[in-house]
GROMACS .gro file of N, CA and C in nm:
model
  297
    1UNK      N    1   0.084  -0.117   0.000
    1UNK     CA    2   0.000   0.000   0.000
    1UNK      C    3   0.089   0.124   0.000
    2UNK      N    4   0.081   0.216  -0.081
    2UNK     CA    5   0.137   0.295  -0.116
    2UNK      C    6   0.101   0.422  -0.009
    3UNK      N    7   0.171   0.456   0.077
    3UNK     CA    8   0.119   0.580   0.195
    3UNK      C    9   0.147   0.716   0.154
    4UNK      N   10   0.041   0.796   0.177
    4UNK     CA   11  -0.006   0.953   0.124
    4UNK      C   12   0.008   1.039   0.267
    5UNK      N   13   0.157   1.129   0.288
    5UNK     CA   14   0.178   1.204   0.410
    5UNK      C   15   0.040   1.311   0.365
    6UNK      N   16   0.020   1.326   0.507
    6UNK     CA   17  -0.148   1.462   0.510
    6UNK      C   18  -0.086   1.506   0.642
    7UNK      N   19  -0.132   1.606   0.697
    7UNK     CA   20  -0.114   1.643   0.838
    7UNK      C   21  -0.298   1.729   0.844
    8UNK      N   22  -0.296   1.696   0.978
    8UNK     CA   23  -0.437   1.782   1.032
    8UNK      C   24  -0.450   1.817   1.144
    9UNK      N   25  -0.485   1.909   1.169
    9UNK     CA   26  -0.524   1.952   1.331
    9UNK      C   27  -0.619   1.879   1.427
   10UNK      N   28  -0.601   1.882   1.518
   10UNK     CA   29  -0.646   1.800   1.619
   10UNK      C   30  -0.681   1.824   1.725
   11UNK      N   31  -0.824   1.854   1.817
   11UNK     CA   32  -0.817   1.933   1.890
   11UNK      C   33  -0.734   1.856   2.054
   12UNK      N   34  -0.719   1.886   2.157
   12UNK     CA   35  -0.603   1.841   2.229
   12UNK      C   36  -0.701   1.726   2.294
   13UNK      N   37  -0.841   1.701   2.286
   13UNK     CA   38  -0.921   1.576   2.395
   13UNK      C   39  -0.870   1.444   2.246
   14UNK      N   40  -0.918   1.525   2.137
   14UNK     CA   41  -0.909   1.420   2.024
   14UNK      C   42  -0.770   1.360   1.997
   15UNK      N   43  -0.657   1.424   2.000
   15UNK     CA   44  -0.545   1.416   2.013
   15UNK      C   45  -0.468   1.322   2.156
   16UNK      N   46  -0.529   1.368   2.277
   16UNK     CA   47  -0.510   1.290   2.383
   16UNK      C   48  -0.569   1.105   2.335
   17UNK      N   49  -0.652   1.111   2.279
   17UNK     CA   50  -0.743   1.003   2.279
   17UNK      C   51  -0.674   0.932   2.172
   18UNK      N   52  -0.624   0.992   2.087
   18UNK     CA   53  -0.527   0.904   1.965
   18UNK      C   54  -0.440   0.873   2.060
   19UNK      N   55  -0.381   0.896   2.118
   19UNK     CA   56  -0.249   0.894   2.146
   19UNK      C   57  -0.237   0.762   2.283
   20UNK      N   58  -0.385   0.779   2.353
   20UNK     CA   59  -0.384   0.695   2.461
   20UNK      C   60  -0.452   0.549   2.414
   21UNK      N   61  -0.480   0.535   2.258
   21UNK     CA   62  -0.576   0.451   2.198
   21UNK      C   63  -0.415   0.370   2.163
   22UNK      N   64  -0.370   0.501   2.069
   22UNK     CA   65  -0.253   0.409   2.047
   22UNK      C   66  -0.176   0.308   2.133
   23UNK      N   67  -0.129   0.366   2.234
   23UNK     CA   68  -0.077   0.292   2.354
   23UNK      C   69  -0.126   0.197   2.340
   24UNK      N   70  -0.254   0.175   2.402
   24UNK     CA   71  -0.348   0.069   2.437
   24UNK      C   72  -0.326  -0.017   2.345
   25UNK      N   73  -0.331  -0.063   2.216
   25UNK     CA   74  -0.340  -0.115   2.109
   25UNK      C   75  -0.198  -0.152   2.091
   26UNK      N   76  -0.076  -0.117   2.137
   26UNK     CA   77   0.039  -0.090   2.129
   26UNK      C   78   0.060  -0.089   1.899
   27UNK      N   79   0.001   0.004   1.872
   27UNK     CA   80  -0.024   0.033   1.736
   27UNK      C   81   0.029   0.178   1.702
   28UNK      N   82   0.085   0.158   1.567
   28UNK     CA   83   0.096   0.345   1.559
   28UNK      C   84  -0.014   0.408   1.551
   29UNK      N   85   0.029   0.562   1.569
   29UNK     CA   86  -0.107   0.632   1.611
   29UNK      C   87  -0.152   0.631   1.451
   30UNK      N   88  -0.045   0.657   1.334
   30UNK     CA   89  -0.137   0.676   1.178
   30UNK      C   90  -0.206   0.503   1.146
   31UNK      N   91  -0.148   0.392   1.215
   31UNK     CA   92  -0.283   0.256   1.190
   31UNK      C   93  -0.418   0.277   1.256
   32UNK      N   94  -0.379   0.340   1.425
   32UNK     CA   95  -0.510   0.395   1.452
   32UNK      C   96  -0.593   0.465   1.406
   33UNK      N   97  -0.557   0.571   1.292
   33UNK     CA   98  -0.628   0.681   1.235
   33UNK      C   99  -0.709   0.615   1.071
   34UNK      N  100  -0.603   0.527   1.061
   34UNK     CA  101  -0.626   0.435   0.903
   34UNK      C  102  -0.794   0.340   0.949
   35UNK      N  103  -0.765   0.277   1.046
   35UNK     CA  104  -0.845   0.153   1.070
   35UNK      C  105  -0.998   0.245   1.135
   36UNK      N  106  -0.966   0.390   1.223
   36UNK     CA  107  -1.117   0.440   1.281
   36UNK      C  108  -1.174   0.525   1.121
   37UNK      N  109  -1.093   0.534   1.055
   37UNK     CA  110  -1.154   0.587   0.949
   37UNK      C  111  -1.183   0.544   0.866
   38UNK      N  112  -1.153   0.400   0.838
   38UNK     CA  113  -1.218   0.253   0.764
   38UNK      C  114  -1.333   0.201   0.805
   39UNK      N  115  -1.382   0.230   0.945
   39UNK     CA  116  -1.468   0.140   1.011
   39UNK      C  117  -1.590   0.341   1.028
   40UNK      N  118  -1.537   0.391   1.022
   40UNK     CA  119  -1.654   0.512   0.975
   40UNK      C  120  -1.697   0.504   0.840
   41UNK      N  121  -1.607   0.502   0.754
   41UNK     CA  122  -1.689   0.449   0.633
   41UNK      C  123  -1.750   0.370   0.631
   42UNK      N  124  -1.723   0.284   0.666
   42UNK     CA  125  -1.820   0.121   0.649
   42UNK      C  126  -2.006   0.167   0.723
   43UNK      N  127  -1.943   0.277   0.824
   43UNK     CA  128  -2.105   0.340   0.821
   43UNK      C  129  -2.153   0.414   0.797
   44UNK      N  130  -2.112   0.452   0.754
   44UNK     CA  131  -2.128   0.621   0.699
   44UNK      C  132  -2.286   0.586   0.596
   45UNK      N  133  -2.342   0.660   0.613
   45UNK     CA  134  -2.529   0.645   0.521
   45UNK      C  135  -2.556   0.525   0.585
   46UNK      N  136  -2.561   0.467   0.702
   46UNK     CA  137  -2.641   0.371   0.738
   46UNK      C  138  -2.700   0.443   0.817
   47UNK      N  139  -2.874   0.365   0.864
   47UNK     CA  140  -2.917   0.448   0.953
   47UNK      C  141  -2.879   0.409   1.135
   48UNK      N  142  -2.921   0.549   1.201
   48UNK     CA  143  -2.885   0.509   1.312
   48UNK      C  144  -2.975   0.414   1.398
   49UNK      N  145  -2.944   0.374   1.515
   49UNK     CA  146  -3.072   0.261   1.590
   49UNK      C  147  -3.187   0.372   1.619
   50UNK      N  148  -3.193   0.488   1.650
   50UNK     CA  149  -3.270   0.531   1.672
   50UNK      C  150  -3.369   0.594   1.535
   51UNK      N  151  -3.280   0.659   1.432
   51UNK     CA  152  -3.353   0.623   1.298
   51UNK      C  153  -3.464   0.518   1.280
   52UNK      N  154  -3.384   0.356   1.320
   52UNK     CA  155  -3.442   0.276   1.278
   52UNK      C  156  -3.593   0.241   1.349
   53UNK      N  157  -3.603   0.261   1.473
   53UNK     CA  158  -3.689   0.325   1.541
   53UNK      C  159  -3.810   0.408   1.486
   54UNK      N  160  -3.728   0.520   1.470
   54UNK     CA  161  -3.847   0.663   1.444
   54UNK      C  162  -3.903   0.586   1.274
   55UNK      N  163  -3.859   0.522   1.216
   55UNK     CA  164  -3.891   0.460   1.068
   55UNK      C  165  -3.973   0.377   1.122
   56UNK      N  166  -3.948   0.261   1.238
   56UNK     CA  167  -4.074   0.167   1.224
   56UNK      C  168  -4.172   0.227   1.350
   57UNK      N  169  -4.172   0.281   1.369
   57UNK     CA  170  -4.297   0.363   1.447
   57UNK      C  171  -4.366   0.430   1.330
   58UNK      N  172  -4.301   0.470   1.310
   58UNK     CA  173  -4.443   0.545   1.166
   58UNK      C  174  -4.454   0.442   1.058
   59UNK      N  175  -4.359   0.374   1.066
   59UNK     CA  176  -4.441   0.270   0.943
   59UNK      C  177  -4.573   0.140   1.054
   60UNK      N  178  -4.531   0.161   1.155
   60UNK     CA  179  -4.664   0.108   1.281
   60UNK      C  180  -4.760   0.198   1.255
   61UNK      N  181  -4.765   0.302   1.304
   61UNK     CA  182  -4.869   0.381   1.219
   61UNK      C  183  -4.941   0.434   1.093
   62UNK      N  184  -4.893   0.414   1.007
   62UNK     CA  185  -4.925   0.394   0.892
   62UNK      C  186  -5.023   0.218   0.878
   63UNK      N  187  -4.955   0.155   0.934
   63UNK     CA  188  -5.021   0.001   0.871
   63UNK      C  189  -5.148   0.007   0.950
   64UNK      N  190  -5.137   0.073   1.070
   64UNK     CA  191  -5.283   0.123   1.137
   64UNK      C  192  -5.390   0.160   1.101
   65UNK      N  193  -5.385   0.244   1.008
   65UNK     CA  194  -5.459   0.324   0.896
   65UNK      C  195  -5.498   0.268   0.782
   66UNK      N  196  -5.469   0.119   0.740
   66UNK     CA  197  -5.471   0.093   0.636
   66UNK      C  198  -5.648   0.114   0.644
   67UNK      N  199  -5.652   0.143   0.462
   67UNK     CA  200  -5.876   0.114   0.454
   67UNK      C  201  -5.887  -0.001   0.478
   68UNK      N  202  -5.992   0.023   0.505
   68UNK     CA  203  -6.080  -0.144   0.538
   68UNK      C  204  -6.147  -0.175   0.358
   69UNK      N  205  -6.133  -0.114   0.305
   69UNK     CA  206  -6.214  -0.139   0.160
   69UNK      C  207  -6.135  -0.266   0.112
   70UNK      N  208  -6.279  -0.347   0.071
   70UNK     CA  209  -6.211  -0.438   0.023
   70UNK      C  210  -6.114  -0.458  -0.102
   71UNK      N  211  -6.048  -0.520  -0.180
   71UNK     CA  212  -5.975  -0.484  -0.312
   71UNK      C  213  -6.040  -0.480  -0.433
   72UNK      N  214  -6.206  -0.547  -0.443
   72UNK     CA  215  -6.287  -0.480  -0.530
   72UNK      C  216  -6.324  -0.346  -0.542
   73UNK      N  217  -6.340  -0.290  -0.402
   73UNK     CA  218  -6.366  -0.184  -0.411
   73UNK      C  219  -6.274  -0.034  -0.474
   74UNK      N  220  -6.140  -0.113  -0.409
   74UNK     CA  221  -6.043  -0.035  -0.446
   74UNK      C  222  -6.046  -0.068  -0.642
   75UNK      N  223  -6.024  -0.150  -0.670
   75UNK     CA  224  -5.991  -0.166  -0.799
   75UNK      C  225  -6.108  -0.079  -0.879
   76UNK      N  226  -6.221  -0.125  -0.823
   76UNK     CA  227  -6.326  -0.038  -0.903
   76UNK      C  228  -6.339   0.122  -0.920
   77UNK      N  229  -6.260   0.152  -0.816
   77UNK     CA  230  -6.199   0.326  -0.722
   77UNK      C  231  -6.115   0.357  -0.879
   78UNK      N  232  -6.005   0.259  -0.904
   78UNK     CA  233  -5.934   0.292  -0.967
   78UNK      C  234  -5.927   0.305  -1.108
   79UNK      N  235  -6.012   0.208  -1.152
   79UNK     CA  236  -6.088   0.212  -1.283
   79UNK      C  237  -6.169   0.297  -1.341
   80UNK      N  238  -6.210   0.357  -1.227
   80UNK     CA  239  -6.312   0.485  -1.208
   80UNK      C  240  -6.232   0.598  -1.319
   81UNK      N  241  -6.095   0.594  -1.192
   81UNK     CA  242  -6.018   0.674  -1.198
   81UNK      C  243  -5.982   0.756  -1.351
   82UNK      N  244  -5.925   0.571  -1.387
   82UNK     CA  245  -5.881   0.591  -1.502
   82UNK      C  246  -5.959   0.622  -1.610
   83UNK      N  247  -6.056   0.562  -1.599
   83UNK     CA  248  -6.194   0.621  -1.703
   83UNK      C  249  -6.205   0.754  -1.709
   84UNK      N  250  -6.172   0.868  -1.589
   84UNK     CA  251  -6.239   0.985  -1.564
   84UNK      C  252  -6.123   1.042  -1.657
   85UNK      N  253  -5.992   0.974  -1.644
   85UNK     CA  254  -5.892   1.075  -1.666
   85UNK      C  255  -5.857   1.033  -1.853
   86UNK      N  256  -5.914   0.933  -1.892
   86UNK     CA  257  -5.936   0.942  -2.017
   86UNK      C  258  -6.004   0.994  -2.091
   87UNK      N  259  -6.113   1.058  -2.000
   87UNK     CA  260  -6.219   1.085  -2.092
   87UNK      C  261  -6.190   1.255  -2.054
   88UNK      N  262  -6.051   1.290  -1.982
   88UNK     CA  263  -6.043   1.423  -1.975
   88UNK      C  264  -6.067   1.504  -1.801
   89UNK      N  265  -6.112   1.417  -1.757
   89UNK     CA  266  -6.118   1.469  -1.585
   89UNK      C  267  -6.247   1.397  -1.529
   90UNK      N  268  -6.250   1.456  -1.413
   90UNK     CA  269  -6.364   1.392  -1.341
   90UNK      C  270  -6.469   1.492  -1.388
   91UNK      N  271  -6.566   1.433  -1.359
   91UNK     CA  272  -6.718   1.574  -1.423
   91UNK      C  273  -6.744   1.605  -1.217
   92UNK      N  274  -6.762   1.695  -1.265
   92UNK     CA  275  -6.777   1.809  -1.077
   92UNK      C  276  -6.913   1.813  -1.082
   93UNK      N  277  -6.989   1.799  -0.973
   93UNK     CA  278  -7.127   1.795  -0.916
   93UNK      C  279  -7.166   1.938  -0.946
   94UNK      N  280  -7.261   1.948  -0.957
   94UNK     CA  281  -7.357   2.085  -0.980
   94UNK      C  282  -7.335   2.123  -0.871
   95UNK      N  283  -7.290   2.264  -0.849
   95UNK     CA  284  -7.297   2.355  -0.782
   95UNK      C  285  -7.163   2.347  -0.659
   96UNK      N  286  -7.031   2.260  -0.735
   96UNK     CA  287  -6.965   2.248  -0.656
   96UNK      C  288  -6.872   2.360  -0.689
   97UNK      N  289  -6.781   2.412  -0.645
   97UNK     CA  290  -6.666   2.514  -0.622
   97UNK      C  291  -6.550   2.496  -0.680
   98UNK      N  292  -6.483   2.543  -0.755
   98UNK     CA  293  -6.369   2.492  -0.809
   98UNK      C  294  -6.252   2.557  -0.673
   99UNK      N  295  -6.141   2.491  -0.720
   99UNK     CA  296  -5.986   2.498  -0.584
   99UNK      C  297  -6.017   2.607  -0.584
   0.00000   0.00000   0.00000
């Protein structure tokens, strides 16, 4: 692997913490910096646990809501639909209001 010198600032807790990680690991501090910034990518756009959470709570609520109509009904809803919008729109009730 071919290594690319960079230098960056560091504030002195973040810097303490490389430095006492390194130890620990008995690793250099630039493998420590290689390997926490390999393993941030690897998550980086995933969601968080609590994301995952706030997503299935509203998708719980949502499935709550589903209609009760049966799928004839719906299909026939939709056929409607499409009829209205072929033939140019829906026709509006007498005496209704336009938007």
């Amino acid at each position: 692997m071919v290594s690319v010198k960079m230098t960056f600032s560091l504030d002195q807790d973040t810097a303490d913490r490389l430095r006492d990680t390194a130890e620990s690991l008995q690793k250099p501090k630039s493998q420590v910096v290689r390997e926490a910034i390999h393993d941030y990518a690897e998550r980086a756009g995933r969601l968080t646990e609590a994301e995952k959470r706030r997503m299935l709570i509203a998708l719980d609520e949502m499935a709550s809501t589903v209609s009760s109509r049966t799928e004839v009904e719906v299909d026939n809803e939709l056929a409607g639909i499409r009829r209205a919008r072929q033939a140019g729109g829906r026709a509006t009730h007498p005496g209704a209001t336009g938007q």
